Tab-separated table of C-alpha atoms in Angstrom:
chain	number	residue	atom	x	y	z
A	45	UNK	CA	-61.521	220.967	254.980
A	46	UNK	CA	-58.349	220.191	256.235
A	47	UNK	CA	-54.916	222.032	255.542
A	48	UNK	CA	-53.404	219.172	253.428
A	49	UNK	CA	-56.729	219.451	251.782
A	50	UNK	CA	-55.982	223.511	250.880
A	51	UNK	CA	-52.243	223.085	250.134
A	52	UNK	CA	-53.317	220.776	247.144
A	53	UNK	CA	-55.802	223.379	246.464
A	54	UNK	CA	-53.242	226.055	245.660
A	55	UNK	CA	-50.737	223.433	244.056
A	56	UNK	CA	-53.371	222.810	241.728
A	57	UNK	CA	-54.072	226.262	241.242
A	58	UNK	CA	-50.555	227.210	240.452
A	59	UNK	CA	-50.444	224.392	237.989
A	60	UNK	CA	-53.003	225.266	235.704
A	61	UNK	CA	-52.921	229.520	236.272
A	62	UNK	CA	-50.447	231.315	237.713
A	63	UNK	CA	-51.231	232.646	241.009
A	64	UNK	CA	-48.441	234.851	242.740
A	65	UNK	CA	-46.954	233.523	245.700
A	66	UNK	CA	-48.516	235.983	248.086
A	67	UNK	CA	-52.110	235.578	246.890
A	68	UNK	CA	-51.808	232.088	247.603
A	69	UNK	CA	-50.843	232.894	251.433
A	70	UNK	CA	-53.392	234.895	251.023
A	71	UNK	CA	-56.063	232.902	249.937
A	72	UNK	CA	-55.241	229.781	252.872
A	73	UNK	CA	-55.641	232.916	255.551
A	74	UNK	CA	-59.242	233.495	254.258
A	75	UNK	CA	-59.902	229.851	253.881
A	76	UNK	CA	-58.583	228.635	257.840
A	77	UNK	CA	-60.826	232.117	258.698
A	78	UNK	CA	-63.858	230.647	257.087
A	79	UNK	CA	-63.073	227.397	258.502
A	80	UNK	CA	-63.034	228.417	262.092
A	81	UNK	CA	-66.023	230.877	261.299
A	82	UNK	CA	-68.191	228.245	260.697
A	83	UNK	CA	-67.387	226.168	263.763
A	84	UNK	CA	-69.682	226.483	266.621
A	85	UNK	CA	-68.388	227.900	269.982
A	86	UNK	CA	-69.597	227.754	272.960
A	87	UNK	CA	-69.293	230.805	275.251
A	88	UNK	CA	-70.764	229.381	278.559
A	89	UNK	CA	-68.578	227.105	278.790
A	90	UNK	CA	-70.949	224.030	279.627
A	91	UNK	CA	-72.609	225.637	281.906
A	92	UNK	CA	-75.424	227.552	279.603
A	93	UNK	CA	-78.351	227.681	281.440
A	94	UNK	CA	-81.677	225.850	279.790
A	95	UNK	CA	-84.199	227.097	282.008
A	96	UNK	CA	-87.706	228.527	280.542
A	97	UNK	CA	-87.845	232.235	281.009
A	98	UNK	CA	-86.698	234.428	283.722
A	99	UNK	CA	-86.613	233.955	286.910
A	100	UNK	CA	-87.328	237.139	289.935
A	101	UNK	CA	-85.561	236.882	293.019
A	102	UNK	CA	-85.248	239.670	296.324
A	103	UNK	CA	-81.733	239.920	297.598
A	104	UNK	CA	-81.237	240.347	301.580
A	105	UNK	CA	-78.472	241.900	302.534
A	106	UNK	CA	-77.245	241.647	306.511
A	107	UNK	CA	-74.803	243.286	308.552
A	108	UNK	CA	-73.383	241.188	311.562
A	109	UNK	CA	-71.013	244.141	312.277
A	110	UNK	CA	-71.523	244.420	315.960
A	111	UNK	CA	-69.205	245.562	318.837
A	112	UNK	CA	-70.229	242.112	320.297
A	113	UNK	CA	-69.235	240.225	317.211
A	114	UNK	CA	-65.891	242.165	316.308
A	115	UNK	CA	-64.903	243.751	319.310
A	116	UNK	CA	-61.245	244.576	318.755
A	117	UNK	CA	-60.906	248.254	317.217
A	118	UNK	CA	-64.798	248.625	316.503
A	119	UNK	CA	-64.783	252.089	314.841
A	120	UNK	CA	-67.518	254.260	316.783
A	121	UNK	CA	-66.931	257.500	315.334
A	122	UNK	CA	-65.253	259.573	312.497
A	123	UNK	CA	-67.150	257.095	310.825
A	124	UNK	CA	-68.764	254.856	312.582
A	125	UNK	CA	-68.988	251.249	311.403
A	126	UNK	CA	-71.247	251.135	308.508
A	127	UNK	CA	-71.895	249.572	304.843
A	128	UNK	CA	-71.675	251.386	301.640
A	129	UNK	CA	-74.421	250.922	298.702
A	130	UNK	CA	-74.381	247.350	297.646
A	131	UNK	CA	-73.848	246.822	293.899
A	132	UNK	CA	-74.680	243.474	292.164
A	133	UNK	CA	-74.548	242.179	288.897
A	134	UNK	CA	-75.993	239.730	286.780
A	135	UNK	CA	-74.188	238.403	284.398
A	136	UNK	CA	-72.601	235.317	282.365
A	137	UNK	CA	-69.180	233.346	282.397
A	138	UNK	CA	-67.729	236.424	280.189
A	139	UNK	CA	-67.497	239.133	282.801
A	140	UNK	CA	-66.521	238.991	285.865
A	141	UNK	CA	-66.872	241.829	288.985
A	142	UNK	CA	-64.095	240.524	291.153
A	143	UNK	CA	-62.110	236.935	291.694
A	144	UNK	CA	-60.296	236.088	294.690
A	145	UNK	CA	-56.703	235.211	293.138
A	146	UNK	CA	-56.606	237.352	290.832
A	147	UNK	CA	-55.934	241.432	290.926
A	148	UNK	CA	-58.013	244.287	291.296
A	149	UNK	CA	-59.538	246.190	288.298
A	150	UNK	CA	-60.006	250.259	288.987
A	151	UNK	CA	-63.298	250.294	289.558
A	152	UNK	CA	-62.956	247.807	292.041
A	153	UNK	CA	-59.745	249.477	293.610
A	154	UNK	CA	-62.196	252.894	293.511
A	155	UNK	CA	-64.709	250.850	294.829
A	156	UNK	CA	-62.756	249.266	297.746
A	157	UNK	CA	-60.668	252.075	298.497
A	158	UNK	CA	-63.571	255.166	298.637
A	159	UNK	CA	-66.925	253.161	297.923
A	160	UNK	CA	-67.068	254.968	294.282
A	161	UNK	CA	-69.396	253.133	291.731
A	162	UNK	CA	-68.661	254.883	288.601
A	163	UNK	CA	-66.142	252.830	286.868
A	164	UNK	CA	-67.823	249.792	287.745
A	165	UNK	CA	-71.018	250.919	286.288
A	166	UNK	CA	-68.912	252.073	283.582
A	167	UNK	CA	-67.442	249.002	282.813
A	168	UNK	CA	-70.690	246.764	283.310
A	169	UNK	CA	-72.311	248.613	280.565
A	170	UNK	CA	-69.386	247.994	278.237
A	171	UNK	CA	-70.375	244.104	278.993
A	172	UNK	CA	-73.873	245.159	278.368
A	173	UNK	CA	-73.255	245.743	274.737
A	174	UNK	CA	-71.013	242.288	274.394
A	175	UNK	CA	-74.327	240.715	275.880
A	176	UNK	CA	-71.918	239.784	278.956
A	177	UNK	CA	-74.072	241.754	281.869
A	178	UNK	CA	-77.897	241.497	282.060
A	179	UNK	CA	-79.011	243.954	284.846
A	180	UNK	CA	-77.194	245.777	287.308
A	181	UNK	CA	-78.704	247.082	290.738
A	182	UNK	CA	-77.473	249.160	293.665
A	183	UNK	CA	-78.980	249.828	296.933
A	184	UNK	CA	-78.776	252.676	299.589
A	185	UNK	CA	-75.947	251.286	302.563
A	186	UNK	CA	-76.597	251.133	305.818
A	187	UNK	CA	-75.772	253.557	308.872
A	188	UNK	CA	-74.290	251.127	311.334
A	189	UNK	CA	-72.482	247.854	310.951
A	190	UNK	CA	-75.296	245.801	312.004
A	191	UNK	CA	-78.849	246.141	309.985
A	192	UNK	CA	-80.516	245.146	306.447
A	193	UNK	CA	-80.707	246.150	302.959
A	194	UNK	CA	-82.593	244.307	300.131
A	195	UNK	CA	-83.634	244.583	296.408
A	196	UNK	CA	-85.467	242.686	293.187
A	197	UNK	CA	-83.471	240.977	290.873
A	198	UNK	CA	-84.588	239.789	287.338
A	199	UNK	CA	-82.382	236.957	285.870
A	200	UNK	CA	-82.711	235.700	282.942
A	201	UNK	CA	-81.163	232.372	280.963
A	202	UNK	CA	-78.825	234.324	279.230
A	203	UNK	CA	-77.110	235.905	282.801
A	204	UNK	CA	-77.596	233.440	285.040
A	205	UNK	CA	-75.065	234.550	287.680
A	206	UNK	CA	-74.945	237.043	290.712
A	207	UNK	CA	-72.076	239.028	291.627
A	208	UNK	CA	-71.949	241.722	294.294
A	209	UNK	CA	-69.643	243.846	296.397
A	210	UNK	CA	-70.551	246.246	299.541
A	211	UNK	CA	-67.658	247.986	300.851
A	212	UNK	CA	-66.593	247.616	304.665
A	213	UNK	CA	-66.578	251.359	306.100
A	214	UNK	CA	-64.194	252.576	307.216
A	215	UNK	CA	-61.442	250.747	306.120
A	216	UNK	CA	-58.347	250.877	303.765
A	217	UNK	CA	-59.775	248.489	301.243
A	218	UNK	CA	-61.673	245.638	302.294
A	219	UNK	CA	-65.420	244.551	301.150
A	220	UNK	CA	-67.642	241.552	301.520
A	221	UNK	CA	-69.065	240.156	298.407
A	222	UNK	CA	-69.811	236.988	295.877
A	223	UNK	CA	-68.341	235.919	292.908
A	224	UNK	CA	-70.367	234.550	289.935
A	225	UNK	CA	-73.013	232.883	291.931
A	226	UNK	CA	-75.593	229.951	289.863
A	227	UNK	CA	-78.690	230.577	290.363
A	228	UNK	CA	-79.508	228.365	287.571
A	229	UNK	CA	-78.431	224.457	287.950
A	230	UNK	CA	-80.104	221.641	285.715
A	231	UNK	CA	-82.479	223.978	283.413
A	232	UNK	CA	-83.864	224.675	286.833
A	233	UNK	CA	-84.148	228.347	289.084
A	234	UNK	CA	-82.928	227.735	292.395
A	235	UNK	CA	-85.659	228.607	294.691
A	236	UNK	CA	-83.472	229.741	298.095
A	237	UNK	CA	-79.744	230.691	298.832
A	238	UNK	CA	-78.425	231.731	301.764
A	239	UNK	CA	-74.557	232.359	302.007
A	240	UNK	CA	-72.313	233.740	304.462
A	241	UNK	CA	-70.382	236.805	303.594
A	242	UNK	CA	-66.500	237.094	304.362
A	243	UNK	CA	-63.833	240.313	304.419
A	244	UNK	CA	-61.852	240.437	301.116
A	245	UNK	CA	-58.483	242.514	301.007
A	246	UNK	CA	-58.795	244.354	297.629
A	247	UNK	CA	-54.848	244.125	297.689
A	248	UNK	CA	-54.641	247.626	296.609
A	249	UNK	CA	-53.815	249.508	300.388
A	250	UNK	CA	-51.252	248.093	302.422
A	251	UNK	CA	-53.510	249.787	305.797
A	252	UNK	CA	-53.939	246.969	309.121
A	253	UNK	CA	-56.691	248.658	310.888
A	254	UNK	CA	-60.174	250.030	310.213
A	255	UNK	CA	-58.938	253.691	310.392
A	256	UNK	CA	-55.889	253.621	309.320
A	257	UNK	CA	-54.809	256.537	306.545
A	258	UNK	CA	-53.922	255.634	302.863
A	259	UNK	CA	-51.234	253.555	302.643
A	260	UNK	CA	-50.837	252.545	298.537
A	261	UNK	CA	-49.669	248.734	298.029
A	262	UNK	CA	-46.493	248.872	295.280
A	263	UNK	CA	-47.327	246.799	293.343
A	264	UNK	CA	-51.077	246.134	293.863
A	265	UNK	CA	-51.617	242.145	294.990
A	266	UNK	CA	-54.319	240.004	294.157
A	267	UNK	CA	-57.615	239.505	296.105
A	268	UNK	CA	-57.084	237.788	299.127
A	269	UNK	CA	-60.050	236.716	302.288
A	270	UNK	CA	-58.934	238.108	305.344
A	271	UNK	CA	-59.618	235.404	308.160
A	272	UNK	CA	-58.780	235.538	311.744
A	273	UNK	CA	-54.902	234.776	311.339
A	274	UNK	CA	-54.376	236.657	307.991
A	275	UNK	CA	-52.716	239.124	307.918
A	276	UNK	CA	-50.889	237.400	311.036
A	277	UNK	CA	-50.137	240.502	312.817
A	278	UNK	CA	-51.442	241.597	316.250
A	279	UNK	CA	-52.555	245.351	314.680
A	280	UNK	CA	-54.693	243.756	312.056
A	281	UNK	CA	-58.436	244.463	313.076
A	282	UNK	CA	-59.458	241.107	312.398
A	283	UNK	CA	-56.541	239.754	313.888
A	284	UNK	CA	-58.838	236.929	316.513
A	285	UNK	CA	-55.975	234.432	316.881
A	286	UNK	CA	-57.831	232.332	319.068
A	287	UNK	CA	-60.265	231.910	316.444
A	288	UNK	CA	-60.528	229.247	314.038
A	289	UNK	CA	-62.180	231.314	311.843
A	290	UNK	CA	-64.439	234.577	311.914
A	291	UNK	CA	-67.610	234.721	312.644
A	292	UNK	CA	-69.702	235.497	309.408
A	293	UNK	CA	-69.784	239.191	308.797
A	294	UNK	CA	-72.395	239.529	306.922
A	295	UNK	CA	-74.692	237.630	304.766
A	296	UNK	CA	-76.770	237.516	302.215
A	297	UNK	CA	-80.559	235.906	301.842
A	298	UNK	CA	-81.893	235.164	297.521
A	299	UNK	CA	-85.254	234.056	297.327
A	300	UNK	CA	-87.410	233.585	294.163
A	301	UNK	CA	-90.492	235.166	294.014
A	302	UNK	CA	-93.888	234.071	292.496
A	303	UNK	CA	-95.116	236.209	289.709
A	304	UNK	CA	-98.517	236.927	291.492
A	305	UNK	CA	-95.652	238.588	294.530
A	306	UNK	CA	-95.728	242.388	295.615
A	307	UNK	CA	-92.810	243.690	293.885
A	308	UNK	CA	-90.033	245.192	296.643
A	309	UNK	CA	-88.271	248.309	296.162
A	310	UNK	CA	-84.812	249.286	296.667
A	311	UNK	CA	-85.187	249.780	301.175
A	312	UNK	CA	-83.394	249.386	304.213
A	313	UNK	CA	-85.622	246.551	305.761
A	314	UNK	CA	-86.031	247.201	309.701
A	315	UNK	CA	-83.403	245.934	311.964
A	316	UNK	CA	-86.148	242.432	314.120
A	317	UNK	CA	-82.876	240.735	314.977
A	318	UNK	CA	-80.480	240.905	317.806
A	319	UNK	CA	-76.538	240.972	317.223
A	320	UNK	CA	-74.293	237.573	318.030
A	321	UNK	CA	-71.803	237.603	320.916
A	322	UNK	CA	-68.220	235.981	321.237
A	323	UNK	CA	-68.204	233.585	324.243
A	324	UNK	CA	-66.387	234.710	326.983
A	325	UNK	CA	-65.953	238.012	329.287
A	326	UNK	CA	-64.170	240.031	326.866
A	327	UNK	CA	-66.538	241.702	324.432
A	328	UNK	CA	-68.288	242.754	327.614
A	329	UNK	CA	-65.535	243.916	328.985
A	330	UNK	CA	-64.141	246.091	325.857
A	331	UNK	CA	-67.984	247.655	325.485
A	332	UNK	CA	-67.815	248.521	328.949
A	333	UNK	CA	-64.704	250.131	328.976
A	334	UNK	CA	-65.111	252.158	325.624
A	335	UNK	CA	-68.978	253.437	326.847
A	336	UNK	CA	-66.975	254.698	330.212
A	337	UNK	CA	-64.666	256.318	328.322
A	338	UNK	CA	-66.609	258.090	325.744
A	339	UNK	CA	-69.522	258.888	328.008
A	340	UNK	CA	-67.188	260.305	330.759
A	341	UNK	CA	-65.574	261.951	327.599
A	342	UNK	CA	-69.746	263.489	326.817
A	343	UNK	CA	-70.191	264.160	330.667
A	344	UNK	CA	-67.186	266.568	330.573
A	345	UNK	CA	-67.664	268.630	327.860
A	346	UNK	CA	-71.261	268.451	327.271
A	347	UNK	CA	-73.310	268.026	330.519
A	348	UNK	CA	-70.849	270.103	332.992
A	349	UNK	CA	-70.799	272.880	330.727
A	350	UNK	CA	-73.728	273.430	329.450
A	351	UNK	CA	-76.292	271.756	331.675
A	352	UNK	CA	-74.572	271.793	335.143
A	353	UNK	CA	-77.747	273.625	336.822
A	354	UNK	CA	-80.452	271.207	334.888
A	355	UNK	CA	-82.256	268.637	336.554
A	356	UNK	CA	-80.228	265.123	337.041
A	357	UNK	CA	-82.845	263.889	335.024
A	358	UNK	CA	-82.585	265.614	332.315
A	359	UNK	CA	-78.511	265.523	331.718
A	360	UNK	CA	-79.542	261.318	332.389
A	361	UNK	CA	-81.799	261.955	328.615
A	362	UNK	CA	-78.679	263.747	327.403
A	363	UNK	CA	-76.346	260.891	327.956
A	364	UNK	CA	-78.634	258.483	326.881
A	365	UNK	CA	-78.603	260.622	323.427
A	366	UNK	CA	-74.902	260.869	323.298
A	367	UNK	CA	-74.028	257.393	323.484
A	368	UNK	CA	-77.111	256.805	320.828
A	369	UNK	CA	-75.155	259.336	318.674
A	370	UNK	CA	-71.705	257.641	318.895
A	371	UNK	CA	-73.690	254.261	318.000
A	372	UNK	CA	-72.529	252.637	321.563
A	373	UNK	CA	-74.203	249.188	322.876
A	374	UNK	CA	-77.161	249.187	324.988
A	375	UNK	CA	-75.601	248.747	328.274
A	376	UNK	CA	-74.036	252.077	327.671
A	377	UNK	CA	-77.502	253.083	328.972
A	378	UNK	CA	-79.685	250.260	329.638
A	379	UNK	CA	-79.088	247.733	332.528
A	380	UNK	CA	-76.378	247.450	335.049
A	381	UNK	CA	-73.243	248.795	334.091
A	382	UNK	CA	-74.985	252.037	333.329
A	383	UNK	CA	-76.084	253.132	336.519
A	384	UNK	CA	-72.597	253.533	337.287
A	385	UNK	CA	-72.307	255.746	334.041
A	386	UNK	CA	-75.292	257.877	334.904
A	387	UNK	CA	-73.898	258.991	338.299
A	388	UNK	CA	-70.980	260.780	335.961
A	389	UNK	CA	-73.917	263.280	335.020
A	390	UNK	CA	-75.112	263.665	338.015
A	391	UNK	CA	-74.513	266.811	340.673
């Protein structure tokens, strides 16, 4: 029914009865209500997904955090480089976890900033009930800034997409993550993705370096990627000018799994893989001269005054511990540079 349809409608009920003016009004209101009521909407926007049943899929999640990869500023201690629990999401075209372009909610500001899940969780659940969110899923993070974590997801027709977030630590506010990944294209489960994992700026700390303190960004900015030129500033620490772009920090790994499949647990998978390298002398070169540093640093304080009258082969073990402890590289105390470094210890 259109509207010239309804105002002849109430002409030809004033006509015959009289009908106050404001019951009239009243009366289209209900009628355009009705009207648009009845109208079919679609909430996926066209991209619904028609595939038959669910669909169960283990997420990989890999650190390329190295001191080889990212040498400049590579935290070592007070934290160490590392990777908070990894939250993901799945979910449909009516909620979203984070967008680049667009600003931070608080949980994701809580989230970037300190790692803190609860007003995500908080919010997903509220989704939950507007049958926006199907499942969410956390695992435990990871000690260093190179290793694995994985988990099972179930998704189902209704929440076809993947978001996650795992926080960068330390750091003022940056994460890696995805944003509203398909896993469902042509009434069809994908079988495999594998996808390369970026730094985001949550644009809520205004902080350049890995450690630097809390510096609040008035007013917040959107979500922006950092890449090796931006922020352009020399202090930045993923400031690689002479990159094109950054090296992949991390990535992630979906694979669909068979329903006859051993089902996987929430676990930090063991670390089988060996960390990438920028070309050239100068990772080397920074790893050597942080492991002299810090293990002269150990020598001095630990090995002179508390083991000066051990055997040189024992304070050797203790050094080889220390650096362990301050998660250096393995020249620190394999091959030849650290021969040099063991003679420190010795009397």
């Amino acid at each position: 029914m259109t509207f010239p349809a309804l105002f002849s409608l109430t002409q030809m009920m004033s006509s015959e009865v009289f009908v106050p003016g404001w019951l009239q009004q009243l009366l289209v209101v209900l009628l355009r209500f009705a009207l648009s009521c009845a109208a079919p909407v679609n909430l996926t926007n066209g991209a619904e997904c028609s595939a038959r049943g669910p669909a169960s899929y283990i997420l990989v999640f890999t650190g390329h955090w190295s001191p080889q990869t990212f040498p400049k500023q590579y935290p070592l201690f007070r934290p160490p480089a590392q990777w908070s629990k990894l939250m993901a999401v799945t979910h449909n075209e009516q909620y979203r976890l984070w967008q680049e372009g667009a600003p931070a909610s608080d949980g994701m500001k809580s989230f970037a900033e300190q790692g803190l899940t609860v007003d995500l969780v908080k919010d997903a659940k509220e989704a939950r009930k507007r049958r926006a969110v199907g499942s969410m899923y956390r695992t435990a993070g990871i000690p260093s800034g190179f290793g694995h974590s994985s988990t099972e997801l179930l998704l189902t027709p209704r929440s076809p997409l993947l978001s996650l977030i795992v926080k960068v630590i330390p750091s003022p506010d940056w994460f890696v993550g995805v944003d509203s990944l398909n896993l469902c294209e042509g009434g069809q489960w994908k079988q495999e993705v594998t996808f390369d994992l970026h730094p985001f700026d949550a644009g809520t700390d205004s902080g350049f370096t890995f450690s630097s303190p809390n510096f609040p960004t008035t007013p917040p900015e959107n979500i922006t990627m950092i890449t090796s030129q931006k922020p352009n500033h020399p202090a930045n620490s993923f400031y690689y000018p002479r990159l094109t772009e950054l090296p992949p920090l991390a990535t992630i790994w979906v694979k669909r799994q068979g329903r006859t499949q051993n089902r996987v647990s929430n676990h930090i998978l063991p670390d089988t893989t060996k960390p990438h390298r920028f070309s050239g002398r100068s990772a080397h070169t920074l790893d050597t001269f942080r492991c002299r540093v810090v293990c002269l640093f150990i020598v001095i304080l630990h090995l002179h005054s508390c083991t000066f009258h051990l055997a040189g082969k024992f304070k050797k073990e203790v050094l080889r511990a220390s650096c362990r402890c301050f998660g250096l590289p393995q020249q620190c105390y394999f091959g030849g540079g650290s021969k040099q470094l063991m003679k420190l210890g010795e009397p």
